[in-house]
XYZ file of C-alpha atoms in Angstrom:
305
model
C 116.314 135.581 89.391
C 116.842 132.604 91.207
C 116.273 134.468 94.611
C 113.189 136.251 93.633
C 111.642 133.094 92.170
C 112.531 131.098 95.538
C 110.332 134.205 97.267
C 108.062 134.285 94.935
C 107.849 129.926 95.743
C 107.774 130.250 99.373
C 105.017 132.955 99.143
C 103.007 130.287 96.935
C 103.189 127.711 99.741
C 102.199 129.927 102.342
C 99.251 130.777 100.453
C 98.842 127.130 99.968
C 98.608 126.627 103.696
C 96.173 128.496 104.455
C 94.101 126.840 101.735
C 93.738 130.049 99.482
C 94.048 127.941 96.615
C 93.404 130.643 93.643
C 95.944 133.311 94.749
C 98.766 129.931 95.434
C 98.149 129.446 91.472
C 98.580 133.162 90.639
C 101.933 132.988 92.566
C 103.215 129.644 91.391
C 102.643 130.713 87.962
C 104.555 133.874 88.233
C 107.277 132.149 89.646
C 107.254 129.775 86.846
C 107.083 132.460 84.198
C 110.715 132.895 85.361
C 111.760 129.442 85.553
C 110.812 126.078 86.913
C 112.035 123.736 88.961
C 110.380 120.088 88.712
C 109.847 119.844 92.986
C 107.424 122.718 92.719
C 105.366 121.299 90.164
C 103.146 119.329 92.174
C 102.341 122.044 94.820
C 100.697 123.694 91.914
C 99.112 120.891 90.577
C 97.288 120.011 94.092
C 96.548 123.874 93.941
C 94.500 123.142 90.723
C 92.478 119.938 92.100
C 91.502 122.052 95.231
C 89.827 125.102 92.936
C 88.276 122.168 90.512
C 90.199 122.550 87.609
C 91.531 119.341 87.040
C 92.943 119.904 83.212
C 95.391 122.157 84.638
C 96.445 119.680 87.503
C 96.751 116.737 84.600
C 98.688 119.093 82.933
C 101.033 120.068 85.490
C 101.717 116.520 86.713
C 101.956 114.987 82.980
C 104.541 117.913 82.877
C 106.264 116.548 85.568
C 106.381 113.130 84.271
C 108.229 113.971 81.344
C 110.698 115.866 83.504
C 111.287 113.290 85.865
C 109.823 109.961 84.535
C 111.641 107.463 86.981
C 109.442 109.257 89.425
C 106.040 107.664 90.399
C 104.337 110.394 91.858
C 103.146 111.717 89.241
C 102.115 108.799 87.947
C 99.950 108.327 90.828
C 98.145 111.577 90.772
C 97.385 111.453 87.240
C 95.289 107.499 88.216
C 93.158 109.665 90.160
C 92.663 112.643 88.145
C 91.930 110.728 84.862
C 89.078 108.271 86.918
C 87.655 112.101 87.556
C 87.424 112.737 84.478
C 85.891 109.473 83.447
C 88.818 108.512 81.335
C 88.818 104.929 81.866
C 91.684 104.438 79.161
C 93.933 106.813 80.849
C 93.430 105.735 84.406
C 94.170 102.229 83.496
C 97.159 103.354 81.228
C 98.957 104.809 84.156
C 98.100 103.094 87.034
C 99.512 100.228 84.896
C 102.771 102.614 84.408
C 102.492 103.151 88.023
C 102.706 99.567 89.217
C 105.407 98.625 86.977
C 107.176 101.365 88.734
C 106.228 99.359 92.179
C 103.947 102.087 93.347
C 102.715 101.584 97.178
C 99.504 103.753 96.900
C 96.782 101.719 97.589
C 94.535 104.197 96.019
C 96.701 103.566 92.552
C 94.926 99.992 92.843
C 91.612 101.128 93.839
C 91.408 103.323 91.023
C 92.594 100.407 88.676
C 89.458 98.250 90.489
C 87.260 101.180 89.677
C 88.417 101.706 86.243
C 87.710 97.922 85.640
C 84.335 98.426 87.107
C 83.324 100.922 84.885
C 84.488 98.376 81.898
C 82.788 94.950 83.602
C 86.589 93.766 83.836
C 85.422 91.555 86.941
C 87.959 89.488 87.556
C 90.935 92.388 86.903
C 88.813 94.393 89.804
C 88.807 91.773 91.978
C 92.725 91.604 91.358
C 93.140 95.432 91.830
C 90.733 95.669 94.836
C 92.994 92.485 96.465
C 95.861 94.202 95.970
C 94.356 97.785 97.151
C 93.528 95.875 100.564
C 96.816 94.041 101.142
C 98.453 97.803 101.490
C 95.280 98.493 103.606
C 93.876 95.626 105.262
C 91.829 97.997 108.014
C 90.081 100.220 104.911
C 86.020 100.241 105.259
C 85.794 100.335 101.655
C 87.947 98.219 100.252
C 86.515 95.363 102.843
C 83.489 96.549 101.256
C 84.245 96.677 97.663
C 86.456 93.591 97.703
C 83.213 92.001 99.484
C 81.263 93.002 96.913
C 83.608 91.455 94.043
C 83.643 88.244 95.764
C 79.776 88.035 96.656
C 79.521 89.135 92.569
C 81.584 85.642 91.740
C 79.266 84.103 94.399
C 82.032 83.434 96.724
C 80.014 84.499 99.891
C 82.218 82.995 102.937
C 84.613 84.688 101.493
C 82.559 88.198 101.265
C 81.053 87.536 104.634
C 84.517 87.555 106.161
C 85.397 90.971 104.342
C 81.688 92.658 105.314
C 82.035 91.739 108.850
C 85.594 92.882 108.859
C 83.773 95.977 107.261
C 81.055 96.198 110.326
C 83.963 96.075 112.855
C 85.251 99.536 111.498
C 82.379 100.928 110.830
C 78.761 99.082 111.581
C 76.826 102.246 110.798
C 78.998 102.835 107.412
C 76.679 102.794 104.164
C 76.068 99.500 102.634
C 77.281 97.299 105.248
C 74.004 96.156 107.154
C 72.873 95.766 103.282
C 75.399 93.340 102.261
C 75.699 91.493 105.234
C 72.135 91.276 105.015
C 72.346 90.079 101.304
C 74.998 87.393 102.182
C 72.712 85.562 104.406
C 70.215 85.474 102.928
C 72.540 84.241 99.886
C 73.805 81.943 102.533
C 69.666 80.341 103.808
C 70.519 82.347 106.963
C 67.487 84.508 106.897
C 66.598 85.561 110.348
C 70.210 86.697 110.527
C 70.115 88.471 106.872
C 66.882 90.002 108.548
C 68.380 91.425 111.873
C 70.932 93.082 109.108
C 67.870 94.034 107.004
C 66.151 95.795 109.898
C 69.565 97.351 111.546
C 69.739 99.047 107.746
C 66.860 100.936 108.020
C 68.543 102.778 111.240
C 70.950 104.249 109.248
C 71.209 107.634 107.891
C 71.795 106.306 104.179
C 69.526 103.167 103.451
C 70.350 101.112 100.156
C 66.263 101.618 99.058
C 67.105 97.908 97.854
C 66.555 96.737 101.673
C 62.536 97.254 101.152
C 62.472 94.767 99.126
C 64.327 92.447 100.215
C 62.915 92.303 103.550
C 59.522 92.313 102.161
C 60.600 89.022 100.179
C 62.074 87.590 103.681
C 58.618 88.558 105.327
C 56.786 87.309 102.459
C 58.373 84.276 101.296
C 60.381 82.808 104.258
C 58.146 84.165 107.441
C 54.502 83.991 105.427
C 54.209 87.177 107.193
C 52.092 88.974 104.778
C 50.875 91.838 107.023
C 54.614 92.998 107.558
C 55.668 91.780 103.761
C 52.551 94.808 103.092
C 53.789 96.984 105.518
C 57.027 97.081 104.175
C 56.148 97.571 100.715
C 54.603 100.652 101.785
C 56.933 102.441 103.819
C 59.404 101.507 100.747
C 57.298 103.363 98.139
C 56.580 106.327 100.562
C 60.111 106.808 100.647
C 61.361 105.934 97.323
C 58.200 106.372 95.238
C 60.271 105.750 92.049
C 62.131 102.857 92.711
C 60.012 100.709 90.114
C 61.511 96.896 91.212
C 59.832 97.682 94.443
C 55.974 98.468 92.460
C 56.474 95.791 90.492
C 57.402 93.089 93.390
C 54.418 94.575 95.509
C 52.056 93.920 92.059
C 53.112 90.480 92.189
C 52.598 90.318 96.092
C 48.755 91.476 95.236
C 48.942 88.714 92.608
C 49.970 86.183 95.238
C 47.145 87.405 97.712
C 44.034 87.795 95.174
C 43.878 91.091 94.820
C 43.674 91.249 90.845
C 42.542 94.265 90.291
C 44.847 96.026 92.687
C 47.571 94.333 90.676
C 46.897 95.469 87.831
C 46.865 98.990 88.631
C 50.244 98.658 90.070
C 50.966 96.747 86.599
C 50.129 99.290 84.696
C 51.460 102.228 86.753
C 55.180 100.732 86.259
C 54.700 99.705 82.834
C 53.699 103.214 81.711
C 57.072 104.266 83.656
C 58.876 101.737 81.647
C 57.625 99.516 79.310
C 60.624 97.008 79.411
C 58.279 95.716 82.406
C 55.850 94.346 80.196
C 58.756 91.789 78.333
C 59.732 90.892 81.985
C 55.611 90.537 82.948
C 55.495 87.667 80.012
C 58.699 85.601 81.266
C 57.856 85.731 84.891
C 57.304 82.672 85.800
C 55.463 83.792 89.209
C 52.755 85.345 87.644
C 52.055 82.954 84.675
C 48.527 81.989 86.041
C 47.908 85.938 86.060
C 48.895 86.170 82.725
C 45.749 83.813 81.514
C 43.094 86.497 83.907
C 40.886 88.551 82.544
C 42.549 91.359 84.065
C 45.939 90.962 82.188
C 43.781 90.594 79.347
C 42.267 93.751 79.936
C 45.533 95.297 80.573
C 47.245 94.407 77.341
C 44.186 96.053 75.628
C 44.531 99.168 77.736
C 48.390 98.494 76.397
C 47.518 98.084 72.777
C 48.543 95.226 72.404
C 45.049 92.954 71.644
């Protein structure tokens, strides 16, 4: 039996390299109606995450951390699989097993950043993503994440550092023109955040974000309303539901007279979500609006006179 199952093993790992995946798992599991050996487990396991059936691989490598629990592999696999799955509890559960068990995957402590994410842990993602990058320092995205975590906390010198170390690898990777743009302007360094701005809107991804910020630079920094106008546009062309962008170019018409024009865009994104209309009475940029007779006439298209 022993022979046949080693055939029946090697056969399975031929299959698996040349990537046909669903007849690997027909073999494997033949072989391992016979018998088992804890070394094969995770070939058939990685078989499973390649067809999409990631129960099966969880299964396999919980399987093989019963077998062999000083191990950390398994461990490791089961971080990623359970962040798949959107098991937050899970993913943090083991990659916390994992590091105990001095684990030197960075992706262990990405997934523990993520997994914190998805929680609003920020401080245990900015651990996670620190320790993520000390295994790889030359990552695009963990410069970029970490960035991000320290930019959250309002640490920008320290983000800046990261994003440009980000730009280095990668200046055409998504998000980095974005950040680096966001920094700087964070920063009072707006021509600079604008260059980034601009170089943003080369890329085949854009954060749809950019629009508006650049139309804020052009609008409230440069006094450049034609361009502040032209980028509103070309922002709502392309991203016609992005409703931050409506609103902001509502309160640009505010800011340049045009009341009535305002107050269609006012009411177009306040019939797309009428959380708009709480923000409308706390904005502090449109309280002279707010005594017109065209917000008047609004809230009674609203109901609300």
């Amino acid at each position: 039996m022993g022979r046949k199952y080693r055939k029946l093993i090697k056969k399975a790992n031929k299959a698996m390299d040349k990537g046909d995946y669903e007849q690997a798992i027909i073999i494997y599991k033949q072989a391992f109606s016979q018998k088992a050996t804890a070394g094969d487990l995770p070939n058939l396991g990685r078989a499973y995450i390649y067809v999409g059936e990631i129960d099966q691989a969880i299964d396999c490598f919980k399987v093989l951390d019963v077998v062999i629990p000083e191990e950390v592999v398994a461990k490791e696999m089961l971080v990623g699989l359970y962040l798949t799955k959107e098991n937050v509890s899970k993913t943090i559960e083991y990659g916390l097993l994992a590091e105990k068990q001095n684990s030197k995957s960075y992706a262990v402590y990405r997934n523990l950043a993520l997994a914190y994410e998805r929680i609003g842990n920020d401080d245990k993602e900015l651990e996670y993503y620190e320790k993520a990058w000390e295994l790889e320092p030359n990552n695009y995205w963990l410069n970029l994440n970490l960035g991000s975590c320290f930019e959250k906390k309002n640490y920008d010198t320290k983000a800046l550092e990261l994003f440009t170390m980000a730009y280095k690898i990668d200046p055409k990777g998504y998000m980095v023109n974005y950040n680096l743009g966001v920094v700087y302007g964070k920063m009072g360094f707006f021509n600079i955040a604008k260059g980034y701005y601009l170089e943003e809107l080369n890329q085949e991804q854009i954060v749809p974000n950019v629009y508006l910020n650049l139309a804020l630079i052009y609008e409230d920094i440069d006094k450049d309303y034609e361009k502040a106008k032209k980028t509103y546009a070309k922002g709502l062309t392309k991203y016609p539901d992005f409703l931050d962008l409506w609103y902001n170019y509502a309160c640009f018409n505010v800011m340049n007279d045009n009341l009535q024009e305002a107050t269609d865009l006012f009411k177009y994104v306040i019939f797309k979500d009428y959380d708009y209309y709480e923000y409308m009475l706390e904005d502090k940029g449109i309280k002279d609006y707010l005594n017109t007779e065209y917000f008047q006439k609004l809230e009674k298209e609203l109901g609300k006179v």
